[in-house]
Amino acid sequence: MAVDPTDEDVVYAGTEPIHLCRSEDRGGSWEELTGLQDFPEEVRFNWWGPNPPHEGHVANIFVHPDDPSTIYLCLEHGGVVRSFDRGATWEDVSKGIDYLDMHVLRALPGSRSRYFVSSARAFFTSDDPARGWVPTHNGFTRDYFHDFVFLSPTQDGGIPTMLVATADKSPGYWDRPEHAQTAFFCSTDCAQTWERVGAGLPENMGPWAYTLVNHPLNPHGAFAGFGDLVRGPQHAATYGLGSLMATYDAGESWETLPVEVTATSGL
């Protein structure tokens, strides 16, 4: 789900199978944006899931804060699609992405053209998604990417710091003894280069950091939701114990918060 950042009455909800609905009254009533179903079969053929009933779903909804008529959807699996008219019509903008297992898309704060998207195989950037996406690998030692946030620049007037949660291989492998092998990486140059952060964290963290959110009071802070998540090829996700961690210095150090939670997939 996503709330229009310019109008809190407007809420979008994506589903499995892939559909999109909008509410204009904070969820009191809904209408389906049926234009999403108008893609040709060669595009919809890629809308699938690895587990029964093998349906794809809307993994992430991005409503641009500077132009709420612009909406991007991450489809898992299915690629990236966008609308310039609040969801009435859509176009596929997945060029350059080979494996269409998409997770989270965000725009560079203050930009109408620079976008980033995470996937199960790479982290991508684009200045024009219709022309294609380019993977950024410089510095990563992991190959599975999910949530990421923008933090305040390290210098006044500088580029926002990016913090991303990563893992080794996909969830189907996480029943191994090492589990997810979670690691955090930081970029201060718009994803051109990445550096691993997290002093004191285990080299191979077992629980997966599924979600990241900005700290509401600390511009360099973020919270991460963790959980033991295993998903084999023939069964759905199984959630175990969870935890919450916080960083106040752009991922350089972390502390575990004194709360008891199950595996946390959203904050």
XYZ file of C-alpha atoms in Angstrom:
267
model
C 0.000 0.000 0.000
C 1.016 3.622 -0.464
C -0.439 6.963 0.589
C -0.296 9.870 -1.844
C 2.419 12.080 -0.263
C 0.481 15.199 -1.301
C -2.985 14.060 -0.171
C -3.379 11.699 2.773
C -6.969 10.909 1.740
C -5.670 9.060 -1.336
C -4.431 5.508 -0.772
C -3.262 2.908 -3.304
C -3.341 -0.842 -2.697
C -1.745 -3.540 -4.834
C -2.738 -7.188 -4.736
C -1.871 -10.736 -5.730
C -2.758 -11.497 -8.532
C -1.578 -8.178 -9.938
C -4.272 -5.514 -9.620
C -4.245 -1.946 -8.299
C -6.991 -0.098 -6.430
C -7.306 3.481 -5.214
C -9.273 5.039 -2.388
C -10.052 8.757 -2.243
C -11.432 8.592 1.305
C -8.679 6.976 3.392
C -9.801 3.442 2.596
C -13.522 3.920 3.116
C -14.248 2.903 -0.476
C -12.145 1.616 -3.360
C -12.081 1.520 -7.134
C -9.888 -0.681 -9.294
C -7.585 1.036 -11.775
C -8.399 -1.339 -14.598
C -5.931 0.214 -17.033
C -3.247 -1.955 -15.426
C -4.901 -4.964 -17.063
C -4.555 -3.524 -20.576
C -0.975 -4.695 -21.122
C -0.506 -7.101 -24.043
C 0.002 -10.793 -23.370
C 3.759 -10.619 -23.999
C 4.056 -8.308 -20.976
C 1.530 -10.085 -18.742
C 3.235 -13.407 -19.480
C 5.999 -12.286 -17.096
C 3.572 -11.684 -14.217
C 4.090 -14.815 -12.157
C 5.320 -16.161 -8.822
C 7.633 -19.072 -7.968
C 5.261 -20.624 -5.423
C 1.726 -21.990 -5.920
C -0.613 -20.613 -7.178
C 2.228 -18.968 -9.167
C 0.683 -15.510 -9.284
C 2.711 -12.319 -9.330
C 1.919 -9.447 -6.987
C 2.454 -5.723 -6.555
C 5.486 -5.545 -4.267
C 5.903 -1.770 -4.077
C 3.964 1.358 -5.046
C 5.855 4.620 -5.536
C 3.846 7.836 -5.864
C 6.185 10.665 -6.792
C 6.116 13.332 -4.045
C 6.706 16.144 -6.557
C 4.128 14.883 -9.074
C 1.521 12.522 -7.609
C 0.128 11.752 -11.059
C 3.332 9.753 -11.620
C 3.130 6.251 -10.157
C 5.586 3.359 -10.424
C 4.867 -0.251 -9.494
C 7.395 -2.969 -8.721
C 5.945 -6.323 -9.771
C 7.239 -9.500 -8.150
C 7.658 -11.078 -10.639
C 6.850 -8.850 -13.601
C 9.205 -5.884 -13.830
C 8.521 -2.158 -13.478
C 5.484 -0.331 -14.854
C 4.559 3.334 -14.615
C 1.665 5.716 -15.109
C 1.653 9.475 -15.695
C -2.102 9.897 -15.133
C -2.771 8.512 -11.629
C -3.104 4.962 -12.858
C -5.469 5.392 -15.801
C -2.911 4.184 -18.357
C 0.372 2.325 -17.980
C 3.605 1.473 -19.749
C 6.207 -1.190 -19.059
C 9.641 0.291 -18.238
C 11.658 -2.858 -17.515
C 14.267 -2.551 -20.265
C 17.731 -3.555 -19.053
C 16.422 -5.844 -16.292
C 16.840 -9.519 -17.148
C 15.258 -11.153 -14.098
C 12.000 -9.350 -13.333
C 11.772 -10.051 -9.591
C 11.411 -6.451 -8.420
C 11.231 -5.181 -4.850
C 11.452 -1.435 -4.105
C 11.630 1.691 -6.309
C 12.387 5.215 -5.166
C 13.382 8.529 -6.742
C 16.360 10.614 -5.701
C 14.903 13.253 -3.347
C 14.211 16.444 -5.262
C 14.619 14.770 -8.663
C 11.961 14.096 -11.289
C 14.214 11.878 -13.390
C 16.689 9.872 -11.261
C 15.335 6.539 -10.068
C 16.650 3.485 -8.248
C 15.139 0.015 -7.975
C 16.120 -3.129 -6.075
C 15.634 -6.683 -7.279
C 16.475 -10.292 -6.503
C 19.520 -10.130 -8.780
C 20.845 -6.557 -8.808
C 20.421 -2.933 -7.796
C 19.598 -0.642 -10.730
C 19.623 3.056 -11.513
C 18.137 5.077 -14.369
C 17.837 8.678 -15.510
C 15.080 7.641 -17.925
C 13.349 4.351 -17.081
C 11.705 4.204 -20.512
C 15.173 3.964 -22.063
C 16.361 1.351 -19.597
C 18.046 0.512 -16.304
C 21.730 0.011 -15.514
C 22.953 -2.284 -12.707
C 25.337 -0.872 -10.127
C 27.714 -3.428 -8.620
C 30.797 -1.492 -7.524
C 31.472 -2.482 -3.913
C 28.676 -4.996 -3.329
C 29.547 -8.442 -1.985
C 25.913 -9.605 -1.953
C 23.504 -10.256 -4.821
C 19.987 -9.968 -3.349
C 18.539 -6.507 -2.694
C 15.387 -5.302 -1.019
C 14.600 -2.131 0.897
C 16.658 1.063 0.843
C 16.359 4.589 2.222
C 17.818 8.027 1.593
C 19.482 9.770 4.535
C 20.789 13.309 4.948
C 24.001 14.103 3.071
C 27.263 13.809 4.952
C 28.026 17.394 3.872
C 25.719 20.399 3.575
C 24.343 20.626 0.061
C 25.712 17.218 -0.846
C 24.165 14.107 -2.316
C 21.840 12.152 -0.011
C 23.353 9.045 1.533
C 21.792 5.760 0.432
C 21.481 2.771 2.775
C 20.433 -0.613 1.362
C 19.752 -4.024 2.910
C 21.176 -7.001 1.023
C 21.473 -10.766 1.315
C 23.271 -13.645 -0.361
C 21.213 -15.459 -3.008
C 17.412 -15.672 -2.856
C 15.090 -16.859 -0.048
C 15.000 -20.357 -1.504
C 18.574 -20.804 -0.243
C 18.071 -19.403 3.246
C 17.401 -22.721 4.938
C 21.172 -23.296 4.819
C 23.145 -22.955 8.092
C 24.228 -19.409 7.179
C 20.621 -18.372 6.387
C 20.306 -15.000 4.604
C 23.817 -13.590 5.246
C 22.393 -10.083 5.578
C 24.669 -7.077 5.063
C 24.149 -3.314 4.826
C 25.806 -1.105 2.227
C 26.042 2.667 1.950
C 26.605 5.008 -1.009
C 27.383 8.720 -0.935
C 27.676 9.176 -4.723
C 24.234 8.245 -6.061
C 24.918 4.495 -6.211
C 28.102 4.725 -8.275
C 30.066 3.024 -5.484
C 29.075 1.143 -2.347
C 30.768 0.447 0.967
C 29.737 -2.141 3.499
C 28.738 -0.634 6.849
C 27.753 -1.990 10.221
C 30.671 -2.115 12.631
C 30.128 -4.880 15.143
C 27.534 -6.767 13.114
C 28.297 -10.426 12.323
C 30.047 -11.096 9.034
C 27.215 -13.413 8.044
C 24.004 -12.294 9.740
C 21.400 -15.041 9.675
C 18.116 -13.087 9.973
C 17.010 -11.150 6.924
C 16.548 -7.355 7.056
C 13.312 -7.212 5.101
C 12.416 -3.580 5.680
C 14.081 -0.211 6.330
C 12.430 3.057 7.370
C 13.819 6.490 8.116
C 14.094 7.672 11.714
C 11.495 10.454 12.136
C 13.784 12.640 14.285
C 17.341 11.762 13.247
C 18.173 12.602 9.597
C 21.016 10.059 9.656
C 18.968 7.364 11.370
C 16.951 4.359 10.240
C 15.172 1.322 11.639
C 15.519 -2.197 10.221
C 13.038 -5.025 10.680
C 14.558 -8.519 10.778
C 13.215 -12.035 10.640
C 14.069 -15.662 10.037
C 12.581 -16.240 6.612
C 12.859 -19.462 4.648
C 11.098 -20.053 1.358
C 11.783 -23.258 -0.483
C 10.821 -23.950 -4.088
C 7.682 -25.902 -3.178
C 6.270 -23.972 -0.225
C 5.373 -20.454 0.764
C 7.319 -18.251 3.130
C 7.700 -19.437 6.709
C 8.227 -16.684 9.273
C 10.030 -17.224 12.553
C 11.371 -14.895 15.202
C 12.024 -11.254 14.460
C 13.830 -8.227 15.836
C 14.220 -4.504 15.329
C 17.509 -2.638 15.048
C 18.315 1.056 14.822
C 21.180 3.076 13.405
C 21.796 6.735 14.131
C 24.862 7.194 11.919
C 23.859 6.046 8.420
C 24.457 2.380 9.125
C 27.927 2.657 10.609
C 26.715 1.146 13.885
C 23.515 -0.584 14.997
C 21.725 -1.421 18.219
C 19.028 -4.005 18.868
C 15.853 -2.500 20.300
C 14.285 -4.091 23.403
C 11.056 -5.258 21.770
C 9.693 -8.716 21.028
C 8.320 -9.231 17.523
C 7.785 -11.987 15.015
C 9.589 -11.809 11.681
C 9.065 -8.223 10.555
C 8.184 -7.570 6.916
C 6.919 -4.018 7.309
C 7.488 -0.965 9.510
